[in-house]
Amino acid sequence: DNMIKHSLIKEPVFSFWLNRNAEDEEGGEIVFGGMDPNHYKGKHTFVPVTRKGYWQFNMGDVHIGDKPTGYCASGCAAIADSGTSLLAGPTTIITMINQAIGASGVVSQQCKAVVSQYGEAIMDLLLSQAQPKRICSQIGLCTFDGTRGRSIGIQSVVDEGNDMLSGVLGDAMCPACEMAVVWMRSQLKQNQTQDRILDYVNQLCERVPNPMGESAVDCESVPSMPTVAFTIGGKEFELAPEEYILKVGQGSAAQCISGFTALDIPPPRGPLWILGDIFMGRYHTVFDSGKLRVGFAEAA
């Protein structure tokens, strides 16, 4: 802002190139006042800023392989952030991605409890064209405030003698239900059978990411993993497995970590995606202060 104020730069723009080749001497480049044409291919796709403080913009749907998840079909908020190493998003979709790439997260007791106790009821309501956002309140796991569900602290029958445990279980049942609704709706659109849908949702429960850390994958399976794509400005920006998996160490001691991590920011500011270095390494990123827009092009 001071550079712009004192006319020290040609354009009110700054841009990022993050070098993904660890063997190069130069780790990356930030340009104040423009962009370096040596570090991108083709033209940038620009989207308008919707929230100034974070250079926030609207993002379209997320695709796993060639299939849309539907979660962001009507739009999601996103920011591009060089200060975030991984790519963060709502637990619901991160779990779907982790299931597709075989990442092992934390088994969620609450998630499986919702599927076993309420799975068929959720499916029946979806088939009867009920409003997806209201389903979890209709079956009594959430209260609905007009825009989203909220936990109502249901007392679990798992351990009636432990009030603290019961309260924690109850609080977790609402978000677990809301995730199950999204997952089941996605599968119903693909005309899967009820048994296959319940089996799939149980698998997703196994993949719910650990909120305190990353999810691991088998390094040997990386080449067979699907692409993951983010729709920005009507264009799909793909990430290949080699670009979203972090490999730490060499040879037999190497560990591979999923580049996707869960971050749940509640409305009205969320849900919010943070496209960190995993994304910005593949796509040269421009922040245009003059026209209040953010642009992406394939990095070179």
mmCIF file of C-alpha atoms in Angstrom:
data_model
loop_
_atom_site.group_PDB
_atom_site.id
_atom_site.type_symbol
_atom_site.label_atom_id
_atom_site.label_comp_id
_atom_site.label_asym_id
_atom_site.label_seq_id
_atom_site.Cartn_x
_atom_site.Cartn_y
_atom_site.Cartn_z
ATOM 1 C CA ASP A 1 0.000 0.000 0.000
ATOM 2 C CA ASN A 2 2.855 2.399 0.775
ATOM 3 C CA MET A 3 4.550 1.553 -2.521
ATOM 4 C CA ILE A 4 1.327 2.409 -4.348
ATOM 5 C CA LYS A 5 0.795 5.574 -2.277
ATOM 6 C CA HIS A 6 4.280 6.887 -3.130
ATOM 7 C CA SER A 7 4.137 5.778 -6.814
ATOM 8 C CA LEU A 8 7.138 3.481 -6.374
ATOM 9 C CA ILE A 9 5.746 0.679 -8.536
ATOM 10 C CA LYS A 10 4.375 0.604 -12.100
ATOM 11 C CA GLU A 11 1.178 -1.311 -11.300
ATOM 12 C CA PRO A 12 -0.822 -1.824 -8.067
ATOM 13 C CA VAL A 13 -0.132 -5.566 -8.315
ATOM 14 C CA PHE A 14 2.015 -8.201 -6.596
ATOM 15 C CA SER A 15 2.542 -11.798 -7.686
ATOM 16 C CA PHE A 16 3.893 -15.101 -6.387
ATOM 17 C CA TRP A 17 5.898 -17.878 -7.975
ATOM 18 C CA LEU A 18 6.779 -20.789 -5.691
ATOM 19 C CA ASN A 19 9.439 -23.104 -7.084
ATOM 20 C CA ARG A 20 8.522 -26.766 -6.516
ATOM 21 C CA ASN A 21 11.937 -28.039 -7.676
ATOM 22 C CA ALA A 22 13.826 -28.566 -4.412
ATOM 23 C CA GLU A 23 17.151 -28.887 -6.249
ATOM 24 C CA ASP A 24 17.060 -25.349 -7.663
ATOM 25 C CA GLU A 25 18.879 -22.596 -5.821
ATOM 26 C CA GLU A 26 15.977 -20.154 -6.107
ATOM 27 C CA GLY A 27 13.044 -21.092 -3.881
ATOM 28 C CA GLY A 28 10.548 -18.694 -5.429
ATOM 29 C CA GLU A 29 9.815 -15.076 -6.164
ATOM 30 C CA ILE A 30 7.451 -12.313 -5.119
ATOM 31 C CA VAL A 31 7.209 -9.368 -7.514
ATOM 32 C CA PHE A 32 5.877 -6.018 -6.321
ATOM 33 C CA GLY A 33 4.427 -3.924 -9.150
ATOM 34 C CA GLY A 34 3.758 -6.634 -11.716
ATOM 35 C CA MET A 35 4.556 -10.221 -12.674
ATOM 36 C CA ASP A 36 7.461 -12.120 -14.181
ATOM 37 C CA PRO A 37 6.419 -13.689 -17.549
ATOM 38 C CA ASN A 38 9.161 -16.309 -17.147
ATOM 39 C CA HIS A 39 7.221 -17.921 -14.317
ATOM 40 C CA TYR A 40 3.824 -18.633 -15.869
ATOM 41 C CA LYS A 41 2.268 -20.080 -19.036
ATOM 42 C CA GLY A 42 -0.694 -18.648 -20.943
ATOM 43 C CA LYS A 43 -3.101 -16.121 -19.487
ATOM 44 C CA HIS A 44 -4.295 -15.705 -15.917
ATOM 45 C CA THR A 45 -7.875 -16.499 -14.956
ATOM 46 C CA PHE A 46 -9.089 -13.623 -12.772
ATOM 47 C CA VAL A 47 -11.907 -13.586 -10.216
ATOM 48 C CA PRO A 48 -13.163 -10.548 -8.258
ATOM 49 C CA VAL A 49 -12.360 -10.114 -4.572
ATOM 50 C CA THR A 50 -15.490 -10.564 -2.443
ATOM 51 C CA ARG A 51 -13.901 -9.751 0.930
ATOM 52 C CA LYS A 52 -10.991 -7.315 1.020
ATOM 53 C CA GLY A 53 -9.272 -8.286 4.261
ATOM 54 C CA TYR A 54 -8.358 -11.749 3.033
ATOM 55 C CA TRP A 55 -8.397 -11.238 -0.753
ATOM 56 C CA GLN A 56 -11.338 -13.636 -0.574
ATOM 57 C CA PHE A 57 -13.066 -14.805 -3.763
ATOM 58 C CA ASN A 58 -15.822 -17.197 -4.819
ATOM 59 C CA MET A 59 -14.845 -20.704 -5.884
ATOM 60 C CA GLY A 60 -16.951 -23.262 -7.747
ATOM 61 C CA ASP A 61 -17.221 -27.004 -7.239
ATOM 62 C CA VAL A 62 -14.426 -29.387 -6.231
ATOM 63 C CA HIS A 63 -13.859 -32.449 -8.452
ATOM 64 C CA ILE A 64 -12.259 -35.736 -7.395
ATOM 65 C CA GLY A 65 -11.094 -37.471 -10.549
ATOM 66 C CA ASP A 66 -13.750 -36.639 -13.131
ATOM 67 C CA LYS A 67 -16.628 -36.523 -10.628
ATOM 68 C CA PRO A 68 -17.995 -33.325 -9.017
ATOM 69 C CA THR A 69 -18.523 -33.486 -5.257
ATOM 70 C CA GLY A 70 -21.447 -31.039 -5.442
ATOM 71 C CA TYR A 71 -20.443 -29.405 -2.148
ATOM 72 C CA CYS A 72 -19.451 -26.104 -3.768
ATOM 73 C CA ALA A 73 -21.822 -26.315 -6.738
ATOM 74 C CA SER A 74 -23.538 -23.119 -5.578
ATOM 75 C CA GLY A 75 -20.221 -21.523 -4.589
ATOM 76 C CA CYS A 76 -17.743 -21.550 -1.711
ATOM 77 C CA ALA A 77 -15.513 -18.849 -0.292
ATOM 78 C CA ALA A 78 -11.759 -19.252 -0.820
ATOM 79 C CA ILE A 79 -8.481 -17.456 -0.272
ATOM 80 C CA ALA A 80 -5.027 -18.033 -1.766
ATOM 81 C CA ASP A 81 -2.511 -17.909 1.069
ATOM 82 C CA SER A 82 1.264 -18.250 0.735
ATOM 83 C CA GLY A 83 1.503 -18.526 4.528
ATOM 84 C CA THR A 84 -0.393 -21.851 4.583
ATOM 85 C CA SER A 85 1.664 -24.882 3.565
ATOM 86 C CA LEU A 86 -1.180 -27.298 2.862
ATOM 87 C CA LEU A 87 -4.604 -26.959 1.277
ATOM 88 C CA ALA A 88 -7.343 -26.583 3.870
ATOM 89 C CA GLY A 89 -11.072 -27.077 3.458
ATOM 90 C CA PRO A 90 -14.267 -28.273 5.158
ATOM 91 C CA THR A 91 -13.981 -31.676 6.861
ATOM 92 C CA THR A 92 -16.859 -33.016 4.728
ATOM 93 C CA ILE A 93 -14.964 -32.699 1.435
ATOM 94 C CA ILE A 94 -11.465 -33.280 2.830
ATOM 95 C CA THR A 95 -12.773 -36.643 4.093
ATOM 96 C CA MET A 96 -14.102 -37.491 0.611
ATOM 97 C CA ILE A 97 -10.706 -36.616 -0.895
ATOM 98 C CA ASN A 98 -8.815 -38.613 1.732
ATOM 99 C CA GLN A 99 -11.045 -41.623 1.093
ATOM 100 C CA ALA A 100 -10.390 -41.383 -2.659
ATOM 101 C CA ILE A 101 -6.603 -41.236 -2.185
ATOM 102 C CA GLY A 102 -6.506 -43.869 0.574
ATOM 103 C CA ALA A 103 -5.347 -41.556 3.359
ATOM 104 C CA SER A 104 -5.885 -42.942 6.837
ATOM 105 C CA GLY A 105 -7.292 -40.531 9.373
ATOM 106 C CA VAL A 106 -8.990 -40.955 12.722
ATOM 107 C CA VAL A 107 -11.916 -43.366 13.058
ATOM 108 C CA SER A 108 -14.882 -41.319 14.220
ATOM 109 C CA GLN A 109 -17.143 -43.128 16.685
ATOM 110 C CA GLN A 110 -19.767 -40.426 16.270
ATOM 111 C CA CYS A 111 -19.712 -40.644 12.484
ATOM 112 C CA LYS A 112 -20.274 -44.407 12.479
ATOM 113 C CA ALA A 113 -22.973 -44.080 15.145
ATOM 114 C CA VAL A 114 -24.888 -41.632 12.948
ATOM 115 C CA VAL A 115 -24.652 -43.947 9.936
ATOM 116 C CA SER A 116 -25.786 -47.047 11.828
ATOM 117 C CA GLN A 117 -28.635 -45.336 13.700
ATOM 118 C CA TYR A 118 -29.855 -42.753 11.185
ATOM 119 C CA GLY A 119 -28.414 -43.715 7.780
ATOM 120 C CA GLU A 120 -31.626 -45.167 6.360
ATOM 121 C CA ALA A 121 -33.736 -42.284 7.694
ATOM 122 C CA ILE A 122 -31.385 -39.739 6.094
ATOM 123 C CA MET A 123 -31.583 -41.591 2.791
ATOM 124 C CA ASP A 124 -35.383 -41.758 2.905
ATOM 125 C CA LEU A 125 -35.581 -38.008 3.484
ATOM 126 C CA LEU A 126 -33.168 -37.315 0.609
ATOM 127 C CA LEU A 127 -35.242 -39.526 -1.692
ATOM 128 C CA SER A 128 -38.400 -37.689 -0.640
ATOM 129 C CA GLN A 129 -36.797 -34.430 -1.833
ATOM 130 C CA ALA A 130 -36.445 -32.981 1.684
ATOM 131 C CA GLN A 131 -34.241 -29.895 2.004
ATOM 132 C CA PRO A 132 -30.731 -31.299 2.710
ATOM 133 C CA LYS A 133 -29.888 -28.520 5.197
ATOM 134 C CA ARG A 134 -32.934 -29.371 7.308
ATOM 135 C CA ILE A 135 -32.603 -33.163 7.413
ATOM 136 C CA CYS A 136 -30.437 -33.383 10.538
ATOM 137 C CA SER A 137 -32.868 -31.198 12.472
ATOM 138 C CA GLN A 138 -35.808 -33.253 11.177
ATOM 139 C CA ILE A 139 -34.333 -36.430 12.665
ATOM 140 C CA GLY A 140 -33.484 -34.620 15.907
ATOM 141 C CA LEU A 141 -29.680 -34.401 15.770
ATOM 142 C CA CYS A 142 -29.434 -30.643 15.192
ATOM 143 C CA THR A 143 -31.479 -27.518 15.682
ATOM 144 C CA PHE A 144 -32.004 -25.455 12.529
ATOM 145 C CA ASP A 145 -31.527 -21.684 12.759
ATOM 146 C CA GLY A 146 -32.723 -20.908 9.243
ATOM 147 C CA THR A 147 -29.350 -21.263 7.522
ATOM 148 C CA ARG A 148 -27.608 -24.233 9.129
ATOM 149 C CA GLY A 149 -27.812 -26.878 11.832
ATOM 150 C CA ARG A 150 -26.434 -26.462 15.329
ATOM 151 C CA SER A 151 -25.536 -29.045 17.953
ATOM 152 C CA ILE A 152 -28.161 -29.464 20.639
ATOM 153 C CA GLY A 153 -26.135 -31.505 23.114
ATOM 154 C CA ILE A 154 -28.149 -34.736 22.774
ATOM 155 C CA GLN A 155 -27.464 -37.146 25.593
ATOM 156 C CA SER A 156 -25.921 -40.277 24.143
ATOM 157 C CA VAL A 157 -27.022 -43.710 25.329
ATOM 158 C CA VAL A 158 -23.472 -45.008 24.870
ATOM 159 C CA ASP A 159 -22.532 -44.202 28.448
ATOM 160 C CA GLU A 160 -25.342 -42.729 30.517
ATOM 161 C CA GLY A 161 -23.153 -42.732 33.614
ATOM 162 C CA ASN A 162 -20.653 -40.309 32.125
ATOM 163 C CA ASP A 163 -22.271 -36.910 31.547
ATOM 164 C CA MET A 164 -19.109 -35.376 30.107
ATOM 165 C CA LEU A 165 -18.711 -38.117 27.514
ATOM 166 C CA SER A 166 -22.401 -37.957 26.664
ATOM 167 C CA GLY A 167 -22.231 -34.228 26.065
ATOM 168 C CA VAL A 168 -19.186 -34.551 23.793
ATOM 169 C CA LEU A 169 -20.832 -37.324 21.796
ATOM 170 C CA GLY A 170 -24.000 -35.302 21.421
ATOM 171 C CA ASP A 171 -22.128 -32.227 20.198
ATOM 172 C CA ALA A 172 -20.349 -34.295 17.553
ATOM 173 C CA MET A 173 -23.484 -36.037 16.246
ATOM 174 C CA CYS A 174 -24.794 -32.899 14.500
ATOM 175 C CA PRO A 175 -21.723 -32.210 12.298
ATOM 176 C CA ALA A 176 -21.361 -35.962 11.649
ATOM 177 C CA CYS A 177 -24.971 -36.031 10.435
ATOM 178 C CA GLU A 178 -24.441 -33.013 8.200
ATOM 179 C CA MET A 179 -21.409 -34.663 6.610
ATOM 180 C CA ALA A 180 -23.361 -37.893 6.055
ATOM 181 C CA VAL A 181 -26.124 -35.944 4.257
ATOM 182 C CA VAL A 182 -23.610 -34.445 1.795
ATOM 183 C CA TRP A 183 -21.915 -37.801 1.192
ATOM 184 C CA MET A 184 -25.197 -39.673 0.665
ATOM 185 C CA ARG A 185 -26.578 -36.980 -1.625
ATOM 186 C CA SER A 186 -23.445 -37.220 -3.768
ATOM 187 C CA GLN A 187 -23.832 -40.993 -4.091
ATOM 188 C CA LEU A 188 -27.576 -40.846 -4.808
ATOM 189 C CA LYS A 189 -26.846 -38.564 -7.764
ATOM 190 C CA GLN A 190 -24.643 -41.362 -9.102
ATOM 191 C CA ASN A 191 -27.582 -43.813 -8.776
ATOM 192 C CA GLN A 192 -25.850 -46.067 -6.255
ATOM 193 C CA THR A 193 -27.849 -48.654 -4.281
ATOM 194 C CA GLN A 194 -28.713 -48.070 -0.625
ATOM 195 C CA ASP A 195 -26.348 -50.794 0.606
ATOM 196 C CA ARG A 196 -23.456 -49.416 -1.433
ATOM 197 C CA ILE A 197 -24.134 -45.890 -0.199
ATOM 198 C CA LEU A 198 -24.143 -46.936 3.471
ATOM 199 C CA ASP A 199 -20.944 -48.935 2.914
ATOM 200 C CA TYR A 200 -19.303 -45.924 1.217
ATOM 201 C CA VAL A 201 -20.318 -43.560 4.036
ATOM 202 C CA ASN A 202 -18.907 -45.975 6.623
ATOM 203 C CA GLN A 203 -15.636 -45.965 4.691
ATOM 204 C CA LEU A 204 -15.631 -42.163 4.781
ATOM 205 C CA CYS A 205 -16.078 -42.305 8.553
ATOM 206 C CA GLU A 206 -12.758 -44.173 8.646
ATOM 207 C CA ARG A 207 -11.129 -41.311 6.735
ATOM 208 C CA VAL A 208 -12.292 -38.341 8.802
ATOM 209 C CA PRO A 209 -9.001 -36.435 9.161
ATOM 210 C CA ASN A 210 -7.281 -35.953 12.466
ATOM 211 C CA PRO A 211 -7.945 -32.339 13.514
ATOM 212 C CA MET A 212 -4.578 -32.295 15.317
ATOM 213 C CA GLY A 213 -2.455 -33.452 12.376
ATOM 214 C CA GLU A 214 -2.125 -34.753 8.849
ATOM 215 C CA SER A 215 -3.303 -37.951 7.185
ATOM 216 C CA ALA A 216 -0.765 -40.430 5.784
ATOM 217 C CA VAL A 217 -0.853 -42.347 2.485
ATOM 218 C CA ASP A 218 1.078 -45.262 0.994
ATOM 219 C CA CYS A 219 3.908 -43.779 -1.099
ATOM 220 C CA GLU A 220 3.689 -46.621 -3.635
ATOM 221 C CA SER A 221 0.055 -45.796 -4.433
ATOM 222 C CA VAL A 222 0.687 -42.126 -5.336
ATOM 223 C CA PRO A 223 0.834 -42.708 -9.153
ATOM 224 C CA SER A 224 -2.638 -44.307 -9.130
ATOM 225 C CA MET A 225 -4.362 -41.560 -7.122
ATOM 226 C CA PRO A 226 -6.991 -39.331 -8.806
ATOM 227 C CA THR A 227 -6.525 -35.685 -9.732
ATOM 228 C CA VAL A 228 -8.302 -33.132 -7.533
ATOM 229 C CA ALA A 229 -9.604 -30.004 -9.263
ATOM 230 C CA PHE A 230 -10.912 -26.657 -8.037
ATOM 231 C CA THR A 231 -13.249 -24.551 -10.194
ATOM 232 C CA ILE A 232 -12.227 -20.887 -10.275
ATOM 233 C CA GLY A 233 -13.684 -18.385 -12.740
ATOM 234 C CA GLY A 234 -15.414 -21.224 -14.585
ATOM 235 C CA LYS A 235 -12.122 -23.061 -15.191
ATOM 236 C CA GLU A 236 -10.912 -26.248 -13.504
ATOM 237 C CA PHE A 237 -7.509 -26.004 -11.840
ATOM 238 C CA GLU A 238 -6.194 -29.532 -11.435
ATOM 239 C CA LEU A 239 -3.690 -30.898 -8.949
ATOM 240 C CA ALA A 240 -1.971 -34.192 -9.780
ATOM 241 C CA PRO A 241 -1.101 -36.655 -6.969
ATOM 242 C CA GLU A 242 2.586 -35.733 -7.151
ATOM 243 C CA GLU A 243 1.543 -32.117 -6.503
ATOM 244 C CA TYR A 244 -0.792 -32.660 -3.539
ATOM 245 C CA ILE A 245 1.205 -35.363 -1.736
ATOM 246 C CA LEU A 246 4.176 -34.315 0.417
ATOM 247 C CA LYS A 247 7.049 -36.797 0.489
ATOM 248 C CA VAL A 248 9.295 -36.598 3.537
ATOM 249 C CA GLY A 249 12.562 -38.559 3.605
ATOM 250 C CA GLN A 250 14.138 -40.922 1.095
ATOM 251 C CA GLY A 251 13.988 -44.603 0.152
ATOM 252 C CA SER A 252 12.321 -47.078 2.496
ATOM 253 C CA ALA A 253 12.208 -44.455 5.259
ATOM 254 C CA ALA A 254 10.112 -42.059 3.151
ATOM 255 C CA GLN A 255 6.708 -40.981 4.415
ATOM 256 C CA CYS A 256 3.931 -39.560 2.251
ATOM 257 C CA ILE A 257 1.458 -37.058 3.693
ATOM 258 C CA SER A 258 -1.852 -35.882 2.245
ATOM 259 C CA GLY A 259 -1.677 -32.204 1.329
ATOM 260 C CA PHE A 260 -5.331 -31.795 2.302
ATOM 261 C CA THR A 261 -6.175 -30.788 5.849
ATOM 262 C CA ALA A 262 -9.525 -30.111 7.521
ATOM 263 C CA LEU A 263 -10.530 -26.615 8.586
ATOM 264 C CA ASP A 264 -14.124 -25.840 9.562
ATOM 265 C CA ILE A 265 -14.985 -22.135 9.706
ATOM 266 C CA PRO A 266 -18.682 -21.618 10.514
ATOM 267 C CA PRO A 267 -20.998 -19.256 8.586
ATOM 268 C CA PRO A 268 -21.220 -16.415 7.844
ATOM 269 C CA ARG A 269 -17.439 -16.327 7.220
ATOM 270 C CA GLY A 270 -17.272 -19.995 6.297
ATOM 271 C CA PRO A 271 -17.159 -22.539 4.947
ATOM 272 C CA LEU A 272 -13.805 -21.310 3.661
ATOM 273 C CA TRP A 273 -11.117 -22.964 1.553
ATOM 274 C CA ILE A 274 -7.488 -21.941 1.962
ATOM 275 C CA LEU A 275 -5.506 -22.641 -1.193
ATOM 276 C CA GLY A 276 -2.033 -22.725 0.322
ATOM 277 C CA ASP A 277 1.401 -23.551 -1.088
ATOM 278 C CA ILE A 278 0.181 -26.919 -2.413
ATOM 279 C CA PHE A 279 -2.012 -24.948 -4.855
ATOM 280 C CA MET A 280 0.162 -21.859 -5.355
ATOM 281 C CA GLY A 281 3.130 -24.048 -6.249
ATOM 282 C CA ARG A 282 1.246 -25.302 -9.296
ATOM 283 C CA TYR A 283 -0.440 -21.999 -10.153
ATOM 284 C CA HIS A 284 1.303 -18.625 -10.407
ATOM 285 C CA THR A 285 -0.830 -16.231 -8.354
ATOM 286 C CA VAL A 286 -1.475 -12.522 -8.933
ATOM 287 C CA PHE A 287 -3.050 -10.132 -6.436
ATOM 288 C CA ASP A 288 -4.381 -7.079 -8.295
ATOM 289 C CA SER A 289 -5.048 -4.267 -5.807
ATOM 290 C CA GLY A 290 -6.096 -1.796 -8.496
ATOM 291 C CA LYS A 291 -8.881 -3.936 -9.941
ATOM 292 C CA LEU A 292 -9.576 -5.884 -6.726
ATOM 293 C CA ARG A 293 -9.114 -9.314 -8.254
ATOM 294 C CA VAL A 294 -7.003 -12.466 -7.900
ATOM 295 C CA GLY A 295 -5.576 -14.354 -10.881
ATOM 296 C CA PHE A 296 -4.129 -17.825 -11.489
ATOM 297 C CA ALA A 297 -2.076 -19.275 -14.348
ATOM 298 C CA GLU A 298 -0.037 -22.455 -14.706
ATOM 299 C CA ALA A 299 3.381 -21.917 -13.139
ATOM 300 C CA ALA A 300 6.506 -22.291 -15.267
#
